[in-house]
Amino acid sequence: MSTLYKKRRAVAFVAGVLMAISTLIGVLFLLWILATTLKLGVSAMHWDLFINDTPPPGTDGYGLRNAFVGSLFLLGISLVIGVPIGLMAGTWLAEYGFQSRIANTVRFINDMMLSAPSIEIGLFSYAIMVDPMGHFSAISGSVALSILMIPVIVRTTDEMLTLVGSDLREAALALGAPTWKVITQITWKAARSGILTGIIIALARVSGETAPLLFTALNNQYFSTDLGHPIANLPVVIFQFAMSPYQNWQQMAWAGAFITVMFVLVLSIGARWILGRRQVQS
Amino acid sequence: MTSSDAAVEIARPAASEVQRVVGRGFPLPIDFMFRKATVLAAFLVGAVLFATVIAITYDSWLSIKTFGFGFLFSQEWDPVAQKFGALPFIVGTLVSSTIAMILAIPISFGIAVFIAEIAPSWIKAPIAAAIELLAAVPSIVYGLWGLLIFAPVFGQFEPFINDHLGVIPGLGVLFRGPPMGIGMLTAGIVLGVMVLPYISSIMRDVFVAVPSSLRESAYAIGSTTWEVAWHILLPYTRSAVIGGIFLGLGRALGETMAVTFVIGNSNTLTPSLLMPGTTIPSVIANEFTEATTHLYLSSLIYLGLILIVITLIVRFAAVLLFRTLDRKGGIKT
């Protein structure tokens, strides 16, 4: 009896230590990656980054202006495409589809798209946009990014609208408001912060995506805001510069990585903050 | 079924009844249009999965016609002779993901149990947030860090791996190779770190959601923390845990940038994990814009189709397993 007891306690102790070590490993890797990006990124910061465009190979130039503008451009357009589709689809699921077989099928497919490899979406956008048009273009990159965003928006919108109590809906309907008005002015408003959180998370998720842009927006050495042509963007620039032998290019890659990480972290923390505030209110 | 679920279930039919009556009473065109717009959006969301498969099959048709199923088993990848085969890429994808899962599954389980059962409450939230931040770091940053920081450090450990693991009879051949830092094992480790947050946060969520009556009964009859985790939490949440593992596997199989940076990109099959290798996503990312002929490009897209088929199976299983637990009521939605 006593040896069994000791053995069980020993097993539990060893398991506890191993679990603490696992947690330590996870946290240490995060700190290692963040610390490296911070250290090398901050030391690579320079005003020239925001003033000059990316330099031609082998020169001393230092700048990422076209990539910053291009990335913001791609993200902006993908929001314009992705938010309405995601919002409307989520609304259909929560307000019209309920638990019907077809709504649940759409939810199932959406959950599968949620974990789709981004390279697959890039190839899809290549097949439907770049191939027929005959050349790479910014708009095809935005389409790829919006396809990656939509599942996140659909899921959060669906969940947040479902959480809105039916008393609000019924009160509005009882006053004679038509369904579309109930949805746009009552339930959307009640679920506003949750839906916004979903959109921010979706944006954070795609802002570092590189793989889909390789087949769609590609890259552009020059400044461009033309939707029909290749456009410079931060992730692809980081990819190409990191693989290069030039010292200043590798430095710019770190600067770009630092800014991307900061952008994503600010968005993630912002999303948490909005959600946290909502929970305090309710 | 939890009480909140039940409340939603009761409320829903009532709301839909009211809507239907109102819809008939006020046949506003804008009401009709709004509804149709939401239906169209939902249709797009449901159709995109099938559209992906169809469009990519269409673009790889030339290669499918030329090489057929033999493509899957051919080792040749020779753009000059226009001969293409997928075997090294399929093997590389499966091997790098296997390494990642072998490393990530036990560590994720450890993290999840640590946060759910062992850690004092003041430290739970910061650790959970830190692990989730790992998931927010873009994959390109993992790649950059892996290539320029982790690979040189890891390269210094490789002679040690050679000397100690390389001498094991049989298995030793996996661990013999030049200390380059980059290669299959490095890619597997970086992938493991990447999928860690996905698997561990799912495990933690479902462990926390296990009814406390189960957990407390086990503690009351004298179970240790480990026994509760292994004999109570894990069996109860089995399907969601496996679903989470499949989700992580899907991520690992399709991950492109982080792997492309550190795997070394060599099309030769070797048994050693310390040698450079390649995966389906990384060869597509590397060679897509260099593909000069139609057949070359089509073969790369054929590789993409193979990847899609593999990840579709994995993702289908993942979502299905989640749904199973949903119905059982072990997870809050």
XYZ file of C-alpha atoms in Angstrom:
615
model
C 0.000 0.000 0.000
C 2.657 2.422 1.032
C 4.912 1.651 -1.950
C 1.958 2.051 -4.331
C 1.188 5.399 -2.748
C 4.799 6.502 -3.085
C 4.906 5.344 -6.689
C 1.741 7.266 -7.575
C 3.050 10.399 -5.912
C 6.379 10.052 -7.710
C 4.623 9.647 -11.087
C 2.489 12.721 -10.399
C 5.547 14.717 -9.363
C 7.569 13.768 -12.453
C 4.575 14.470 -14.705
C 4.097 17.876 -13.080
C 7.743 18.768 -13.629
C 7.589 17.641 -17.278
C 4.475 19.751 -17.835
C 6.111 22.798 -16.293
C 9.117 22.209 -18.584
C 6.818 21.965 -21.643
C 5.242 25.277 -20.729
C 8.678 26.772 -20.231
C 9.745 25.545 -23.702
C 6.704 27.184 -25.303
C 7.204 30.494 -23.502
C 10.977 30.509 -24.144
C 10.506 30.029 -27.900
C 8.050 32.937 -27.956
C 10.466 35.156 -26.037
C 13.358 34.067 -28.272
C 11.485 34.912 -31.485
C 10.090 38.193 -30.160
C 13.402 39.292 -28.619
C 15.323 38.589 -31.844
C 12.783 40.414 -33.972
C 12.763 43.322 -31.557
C 16.543 43.596 -31.279
C 17.406 43.225 -34.960
C 14.287 45.101 -36.073
C 14.879 48.172 -33.916
C 18.547 48.373 -34.918
C 17.479 48.243 -38.590
C 15.009 51.109 -38.181
C 15.769 54.227 -40.161
C 13.714 57.085 -41.574
C 14.913 56.139 -45.049
C 12.704 53.033 -44.813
C 9.609 55.193 -45.062
C 10.958 57.640 -47.647
C 12.750 55.515 -50.244
C 11.543 52.640 -52.390
C 13.218 49.217 -52.364
C 16.693 49.493 -53.935
C 17.896 47.500 -56.973
C 20.171 44.496 -56.215
C 23.702 45.264 -55.050
C 23.195 48.966 -54.327
C 23.428 50.721 -50.987
C 19.865 52.078 -51.050
C 17.672 51.603 -48.019
C 13.897 51.832 -48.182
C 10.600 49.962 -48.036
C 8.106 52.719 -48.843
C 6.559 50.953 -51.849
C 6.182 47.749 -49.813
C 4.441 49.504 -46.907
C 2.030 51.294 -49.202
C 1.473 48.143 -51.279
C 0.725 46.018 -48.204
C -1.739 48.542 -46.788
C -3.342 48.764 -50.201
C -3.716 44.978 -50.493
C -5.138 44.734 -46.964
C -7.553 47.629 -47.557
C -8.964 46.110 -50.754
C -9.238 42.675 -49.160
C -11.267 44.217 -46.319
C -13.568 45.845 -48.869
C -14.164 42.442 -50.490
C -14.083 40.236 -47.414
C -16.081 42.154 -44.799
C -19.401 42.442 -46.697
C -19.357 38.800 -47.825
C -18.303 37.497 -44.415
C -20.783 39.703 -42.554
C -23.711 38.810 -44.825
C -22.941 35.085 -44.789
C -22.625 35.093 -40.991
C -25.900 37.002 -40.808
C -27.655 34.429 -42.975
C -26.393 31.600 -40.756
C -27.518 33.253 -37.521
C -30.717 35.029 -38.635
C -32.172 32.884 -41.429
C -30.382 29.534 -41.478
C -30.482 28.656 -37.762
C -29.807 24.963 -37.209
C -31.154 23.800 -40.576
C -29.253 21.077 -42.385
C -28.042 23.465 -45.090
C -26.872 26.072 -42.552
C -24.934 23.444 -40.659
C -23.352 22.257 -43.914
C -22.227 25.808 -44.653
C -20.820 26.028 -41.107
C -18.968 22.750 -41.609
C -17.422 23.918 -44.896
C -16.568 27.271 -43.336
C -14.779 25.518 -40.471
C -12.785 23.541 -43.026
C -11.881 26.740 -44.884
C -10.782 28.232 -41.555
C -7.789 25.898 -41.540
C -7.129 25.886 -45.285
C -3.406 26.191 -46.095
C -2.814 29.684 -47.453
C -0.830 28.313 -50.390
C -3.966 26.518 -51.572
C -5.901 29.801 -51.583
C -3.036 31.422 -53.481
C -3.201 28.749 -56.184
C -6.980 29.170 -56.357
C -6.693 32.915 -56.838
C -4.025 32.265 -59.475
C -6.360 29.896 -61.288
C -9.402 32.190 -61.287
C -7.725 35.608 -61.648
C -4.114 35.566 -62.836
C -4.432 32.769 -65.386
C -7.427 34.244 -67.254
C -6.008 37.805 -67.065
C -2.620 36.653 -68.285
C -0.509 38.546 -65.724
C 0.015 38.958 -61.980
C -2.027 41.706 -60.330
C -2.675 43.422 -57.016
C -6.389 42.670 -57.183
C -5.780 38.909 -57.356
C -3.639 39.217 -54.205
C -6.457 41.027 -52.424
C -8.935 38.357 -53.515
C -6.661 35.659 -52.060
C -6.342 37.543 -48.761
C -10.094 38.140 -48.569
C -10.781 34.404 -49.070
C -8.513 33.796 -46.076
C -10.348 36.447 -44.035
C -13.930 35.434 -44.785
C -14.110 32.199 -42.714
C -12.962 34.069 -39.585
C -15.529 36.836 -40.095
C -18.341 34.373 -40.879
C -17.673 32.356 -37.767
C -17.453 35.262 -35.312
C -20.471 37.026 -36.861
C -22.536 33.841 -36.638
C -21.539 33.239 -33.016
C -21.974 36.829 -31.898
C -25.400 37.245 -33.537
C -26.557 33.971 -31.995
C -25.613 35.336 -28.571
C -27.919 38.354 -29.013
C -31.034 37.674 -26.975
C -34.295 37.061 -28.824
C -36.103 39.581 -26.595
C -34.401 42.432 -28.473
C -35.457 40.982 -31.842
C -38.995 40.308 -30.723
C -39.379 43.793 -29.256
C -38.324 45.360 -32.556
C -40.561 43.046 -34.580
C -43.474 43.820 -32.278
C -43.044 47.508 -33.081
C -43.516 46.595 -36.724
C -39.936 46.857 -37.916
C -39.193 44.807 -41.050
C -36.631 41.999 -40.714
C -33.823 43.786 -42.529
C -34.204 46.755 -40.209
C -34.232 44.528 -37.139
C -31.007 42.899 -38.320
C -29.114 46.001 -39.431
C -30.225 48.324 -36.631
C -30.822 46.041 -33.663
C -28.910 42.772 -33.792
C -25.854 44.064 -35.676
C -25.678 46.940 -33.210
C -25.997 44.673 -30.202
C -23.237 42.393 -31.535
C -21.128 45.294 -32.843
C -18.017 44.815 -30.710
C -17.943 41.051 -31.247
C -18.225 41.390 -35.017
C -15.536 44.093 -35.019
C -13.249 41.784 -33.031
C -13.725 39.097 -35.674
C -12.806 41.512 -38.453
C -9.672 42.637 -36.588
C -8.597 39.042 -35.944
C -9.150 38.260 -39.633
C -7.020 41.254 -40.598
C -4.265 40.225 -38.184
C -4.329 36.721 -39.591
C -3.721 37.764 -43.184
C -1.368 40.700 -42.668
C 1.709 38.466 -42.536
C 0.562 36.030 -45.234
C 3.210 35.504 -47.868
C 2.487 32.283 -49.722
C -0.735 33.395 -51.460
C 0.873 36.635 -52.612
C 3.720 34.819 -54.381
C 1.309 33.611 -57.076
C -0.892 36.689 -57.236
C 0.406 40.147 -56.309
C 4.014 38.968 -56.761
C 6.287 41.955 -56.145
C 7.220 45.215 -57.742
C 10.485 47.050 -57.376
C 8.755 50.359 -57.977
C 6.003 52.333 -56.287
C 2.604 51.369 -57.645
C -1.049 51.604 -56.693
C -2.301 50.056 -59.927
C -4.768 47.238 -59.156
C -4.145 45.538 -62.495
C -0.413 45.101 -62.070
C 2.009 43.466 -59.640
C 2.400 45.441 -56.431
C 5.198 45.553 -53.855
C 4.242 44.122 -50.469
C 6.033 43.605 -47.199
C 5.844 39.795 -46.799
C 7.195 38.985 -50.269
C 9.907 41.645 -49.885
C 10.943 40.062 -46.561
C 11.074 36.648 -48.265
C 13.211 37.834 -51.167
C 15.501 40.031 -49.073
C 16.104 37.424 -46.363
C 17.298 34.916 -48.983
C 19.682 37.466 -50.541
C 23.403 37.722 -49.790
C 23.385 41.530 -49.338
C 23.822 42.823 -45.792
C 21.526 45.831 -46.176
C 18.800 43.657 -47.715
C 18.854 41.270 -44.764
C 18.647 44.270 -42.433
C 15.612 45.546 -44.298
C 14.052 42.097 -43.995
C 14.351 42.361 -40.212
C 12.928 45.869 -40.250
C 9.981 44.611 -42.291
C 9.494 41.606 -39.997
C 9.577 43.877 -36.936
C 6.923 46.177 -38.357
C 4.729 43.225 -39.431
C 4.972 41.629 -35.976
C 4.171 44.937 -34.256
C 1.180 45.467 -36.558
C -0.155 41.970 -35.848
C 0.444 42.255 -32.095
C -1.297 45.620 -31.868
C -4.282 44.182 -33.774
C -4.436 41.044 -31.586
C -4.170 42.989 -28.361
C -6.718 45.514 -29.652
C -9.146 42.677 -30.433
C -8.696 41.246 -26.919
C -9.248 44.684 -25.415
C -12.498 45.270 -27.321
C -13.780 41.837 -26.342
C -12.715 42.332 -22.707
C -14.518 45.663 -22.512
C -17.673 44.113 -23.930
C -17.639 41.397 -21.274
C -17.254 43.977 -18.517
C -20.279 45.861 -19.843
C -22.515 42.830 -19.945
C -26.151 19.832 -23.297
C -25.462 22.925 -21.211
C -28.216 25.198 -19.995
C -27.223 28.096 -22.276
C -27.487 25.799 -25.299
C -30.959 24.766 -24.263
C -32.053 28.388 -23.898
C -30.861 29.193 -27.415
C -32.617 26.121 -28.815
C -35.920 27.140 -27.314
C -35.638 30.769 -28.379
C -34.755 30.048 -31.991
C -37.936 28.511 -33.424
C -39.935 31.254 -31.751
C -37.911 34.001 -33.460
C -38.123 32.316 -36.848
C -41.905 31.976 -36.557
C -42.269 35.668 -35.873
C -40.010 36.546 -38.783
C -41.947 34.418 -41.208
C -45.240 36.059 -40.264
C -43.764 39.541 -40.525
C -42.122 38.681 -43.847
C -45.548 37.858 -45.305
C -47.250 40.824 -43.743
C -44.855 43.424 -45.129
C -43.575 42.275 -48.504
C -40.995 45.057 -48.776
C -38.646 44.620 -51.751
C -35.702 45.703 -49.607
C -36.483 42.937 -47.117
C -36.437 40.430 -49.970
C -33.227 41.873 -51.402
C -31.458 41.873 -48.050
C -32.358 38.251 -47.520
C -31.198 37.293 -51.008
C -27.922 39.150 -50.456
C -27.232 37.132 -47.316
C -28.163 33.917 -49.156
C -25.751 34.799 -51.959
C -22.923 35.463 -49.489
C -23.592 32.190 -47.671
C -23.649 30.373 -51.007
C -20.240 31.851 -51.899
C -18.844 30.718 -48.547
C -20.160 27.203 -49.082
C -19.067 27.025 -52.722
C -15.492 28.264 -52.364
C -14.220 24.893 -51.127
C -15.514 23.096 -54.216
C -14.430 25.948 -56.477
C -10.877 25.605 -55.134
C -10.704 21.916 -55.944
C -12.283 22.346 -59.396
C -10.142 25.336 -60.419
C -6.904 23.695 -59.306
C -7.793 20.386 -60.968
C -8.536 22.308 -64.172
C -5.158 24.059 -64.087
C -3.255 20.842 -63.426
C -5.107 18.900 -66.139
C -2.182 18.975 -68.600
C 0.128 17.352 -66.067
C -2.512 14.843 -64.943
C -3.031 13.797 -68.591
C 0.726 13.530 -69.248
C 1.879 11.694 -66.129
C -1.302 10.200 -64.643
C -0.995 8.474 -61.292
C 2.630 7.557 -62.017
C 3.370 11.167 -60.992
C 2.849 10.164 -57.364
C 5.595 7.534 -57.413
C 8.204 9.083 -59.706
C 11.369 10.577 -58.234
C 12.357 12.489 -61.322
C 12.103 16.291 -61.270
C 13.887 17.525 -64.337
C 12.558 20.767 -65.862
C 15.037 20.543 -68.761
C 13.860 17.093 -69.855
C 10.259 17.987 -68.951
C 9.962 14.970 -66.639
C 8.197 15.524 -63.339
C 7.444 13.324 -60.326
C 6.072 14.059 -56.894
C 7.601 11.399 -54.634
C 10.395 13.453 -52.949
C 7.927 16.252 -52.218
C 5.206 14.001 -50.820
C 7.735 12.166 -48.641
C 9.279 15.466 -47.474
C 5.882 16.910 -46.572
C 4.899 13.827 -44.590
C 8.278 13.473 -42.836
C 8.600 17.130 -41.774
C 5.018 17.145 -40.467
C 5.574 13.859 -38.629
C 8.618 15.307 -36.840
C 6.586 18.399 -35.965
C 3.734 16.319 -34.530
C 6.050 14.020 -32.539
C 7.504 17.118 -30.868
C 4.350 19.213 -30.580
C 1.781 16.693 -29.268
C 3.419 15.841 -25.914
C 4.541 19.429 -25.302
C 1.054 20.772 -26.112
C -0.501 18.233 -23.759
C 1.936 19.338 -21.056
C 1.119 23.003 -21.566
C -2.631 22.366 -21.606
C -2.627 20.321 -18.405
C -0.239 22.774 -16.758
C -2.577 25.684 -17.474
C -5.799 23.778 -16.730
C -4.787 21.865 -13.588
C -1.392 22.683 -12.113
C -0.580 26.375 -12.494
C -1.585 28.785 -9.718
C -4.409 30.984 -10.956
C -2.436 34.252 -11.138
C -0.031 32.778 -13.692
C -2.634 31.034 -15.901
C -3.792 34.027 -17.920
C -0.317 35.400 -18.780
C 0.961 31.970 -19.868
C -2.133 31.262 -21.948
C -1.794 34.699 -23.593
C 1.908 34.130 -24.306
C 1.262 30.761 -25.951
C -1.518 32.276 -28.037
C 0.784 35.078 -29.157
C 2.972 32.360 -30.695
C 0.044 31.660 -33.018
C -0.200 35.338 -33.968
C 3.419 35.569 -35.159
C 3.321 35.436 -38.993
C 4.922 32.390 -40.589
C 7.368 34.547 -42.560
C 8.862 35.696 -39.239
C 9.251 32.064 -38.139
C 11.096 31.475 -41.402
C 13.384 34.469 -40.985
C 14.137 33.542 -37.375
C 14.597 29.885 -38.322
C 17.071 30.615 -41.101
C 19.156 33.402 -39.595
C 18.991 32.658 -35.843
C 17.834 29.130 -35.047
C 19.647 27.210 -37.829
C 23.169 28.435 -36.889
C 22.536 27.584 -33.221
C 21.070 24.205 -34.116
C 24.011 23.502 -36.450
C 26.320 23.519 -33.436
C 24.236 20.769 -31.826
C 24.289 18.557 -34.896
C 27.755 17.016 -34.306
C 26.418 16.006 -30.889
C 23.363 14.393 -32.531
C 25.720 12.636 -34.977
C 27.855 11.241 -32.172
C 25.088 10.079 -29.867
C 21.963 9.339 -31.924
C 23.873 8.458 -35.101
C 25.433 5.375 -33.505
C 22.116 3.690 -32.626
C 21.897 0.561 -34.773
C 19.129 0.803 -37.371
C 17.716 4.191 -36.388
C 21.161 5.807 -36.475
C 21.013 6.385 -40.219
C 18.345 9.046 -39.585
C 20.748 11.166 -37.568
C 23.961 11.065 -39.600
C 24.806 14.023 -41.768
C 26.829 17.195 -42.161
C 26.216 19.881 -39.501
C 24.619 22.490 -41.770
C 21.891 23.694 -39.454
C 19.256 23.600 -42.170
C 17.479 20.412 -43.211
C 14.510 18.154 -42.572
C 14.947 18.050 -38.779
C 15.270 21.853 -38.491
C 12.114 22.278 -40.565
C 10.318 19.760 -38.353
C 11.346 21.605 -35.180
C 10.296 25.041 -36.505
C 6.987 23.527 -37.671
C 6.545 21.957 -34.239
C 6.930 25.338 -32.547
C 4.430 26.812 -35.020
C 1.659 24.266 -34.434
C 2.223 24.153 -30.656
C -0.171 27.038 -29.862
C -2.975 25.618 -32.035
C -2.943 22.189 -30.446
C -2.347 23.363 -26.878
C -5.052 26.033 -26.901
C -7.643 23.539 -28.154
C -6.588 20.984 -25.543
C -6.710 23.626 -22.807
C -10.156 24.841 -23.878
C -11.665 21.369 -23.786
C -9.904 20.383 -20.538
C -11.248 23.484 -18.804
C -14.734 22.666 -20.114
C -14.790 19.159 -18.573
C -17.611 19.181 -15.988
C -16.112 19.874 -12.586
C -18.215 17.103 -11.002
C -16.129 14.537 -12.924
C -12.859 16.145 -12.001
C -13.792 16.707 -8.361
C -15.062 13.144 -7.882
C -11.700 11.872 -9.076
C -9.816 14.166 -6.718
C -12.167 13.204 -3.874
C -11.284 9.514 -4.132
C -7.619 10.481 -3.925
C -6.430 10.746 -7.534
C -3.252 12.661 -8.220
C -3.150 15.504 -10.749
C -1.555 13.200 -13.292
C -4.228 10.532 -12.841
C -6.983 13.114 -13.300
C -5.330 14.396 -16.471
C -4.627 10.964 -17.960
C -7.653 8.946 -16.811
C -10.389 11.604 -16.625
C -9.689 14.654 -18.790
C -8.116 12.882 -21.759
C -10.684 10.079 -22.214
C -13.583 12.511 -21.779
C -12.285 14.955 -24.394
C -10.703 12.354 -26.675
C -12.433 13.291 -29.920
C -11.788 17.039 -29.566
C -8.162 16.412 -28.619
C -7.664 14.255 -31.710
C -9.504 16.922 -33.705
C -7.068 19.526 -32.389
C -4.126 17.318 -33.323
C -5.521 16.906 -36.854
C -5.968 20.676 -37.065
C -2.312 21.150 -36.144
C -1.342 18.470 -38.649
C -3.292 20.297 -41.368
C -1.373 23.474 -40.526
C 1.967 21.667 -40.606
C 1.290 19.928 -43.931
C 0.322 23.152 -45.679
C 2.840 25.498 -44.061
C 4.897 27.183 -46.721
C 7.131 30.056 -45.733
C 8.694 28.803 -42.502
C 9.592 25.495 -44.141
C 10.912 27.017 -47.362
C 13.439 29.053 -45.378
C 14.956 26.218 -43.358
C 14.508 22.934 -45.235
C 17.330 23.472 -47.741
C 15.253 22.690 -50.839
C 16.893 19.571 -52.251
C 14.897 17.184 -54.440
C 17.034 14.159 -53.593
C 15.545 11.559 -51.267
C 17.871 10.647 -48.404
C 17.225 8.712 -45.222
C 19.084 11.272 -43.078
C 17.003 13.913 -41.315
C 20.017 16.212 -41.084
C 20.206 16.503 -44.877
C 18.310 19.135 -46.849
C 14.913 18.048 -48.115
C 11.850 19.601 -49.664
C 8.078 19.720 -49.295
C 5.173 20.293 -51.672
C 4.478 23.873 -50.495
C 8.130 24.891 -50.547
C 8.789 23.629 -54.087
C 5.681 25.462 -55.305
C 6.779 28.671 -53.571
C 10.335 28.397 -54.913
C 9.724 27.403 -58.505
C 6.323 28.853 -59.361
C 7.549 32.090 -60.904
C 10.446 30.293 -62.623
C 8.242 27.711 -64.335
C 8.936 28.374 -67.998
C 6.787 25.802 -69.749
C 3.126 24.961 -69.510
C 3.848 21.409 -68.391
C 6.221 22.615 -65.647
C 3.644 25.032 -64.234
C 0.884 22.469 -64.547
C 3.011 19.911 -62.664
C 3.540 22.389 -59.815
C -0.217 22.935 -59.634
C -0.693 19.123 -59.736
C 1.526 19.027 -56.625
C -0.790 21.640 -55.095
C -3.766 19.398 -55.905
C -2.118 16.467 -54.103
C -1.540 18.712 -51.079
C -5.172 19.835 -51.153
C -6.429 16.256 -51.228
C -4.207 15.333 -48.259
C -5.151 18.387 -46.164
C -8.844 18.114 -47.092
C -8.965 14.633 -45.564
C -7.150 15.855 -42.446
C -9.331 18.962 -42.091
C -12.541 17.011 -42.682
C -11.550 14.623 -39.899
C -10.642 17.532 -37.609
C -13.962 19.357 -37.994
C -15.938 16.105 -37.776
C -14.229 15.149 -34.498
C -15.010 18.572 -33.029
C -18.640 18.209 -33.981
C -18.785 14.834 -32.235
C -17.761 16.399 -28.945
C -20.097 19.326 -29.546
C -23.011 16.964 -29.593
C -21.779 15.133 -26.524
C -21.792 18.484 -24.742
C -18.231 18.485 -23.477
C -17.334 21.724 -25.208
C -18.951 25.116 -24.990
C -19.697 26.737 -28.312
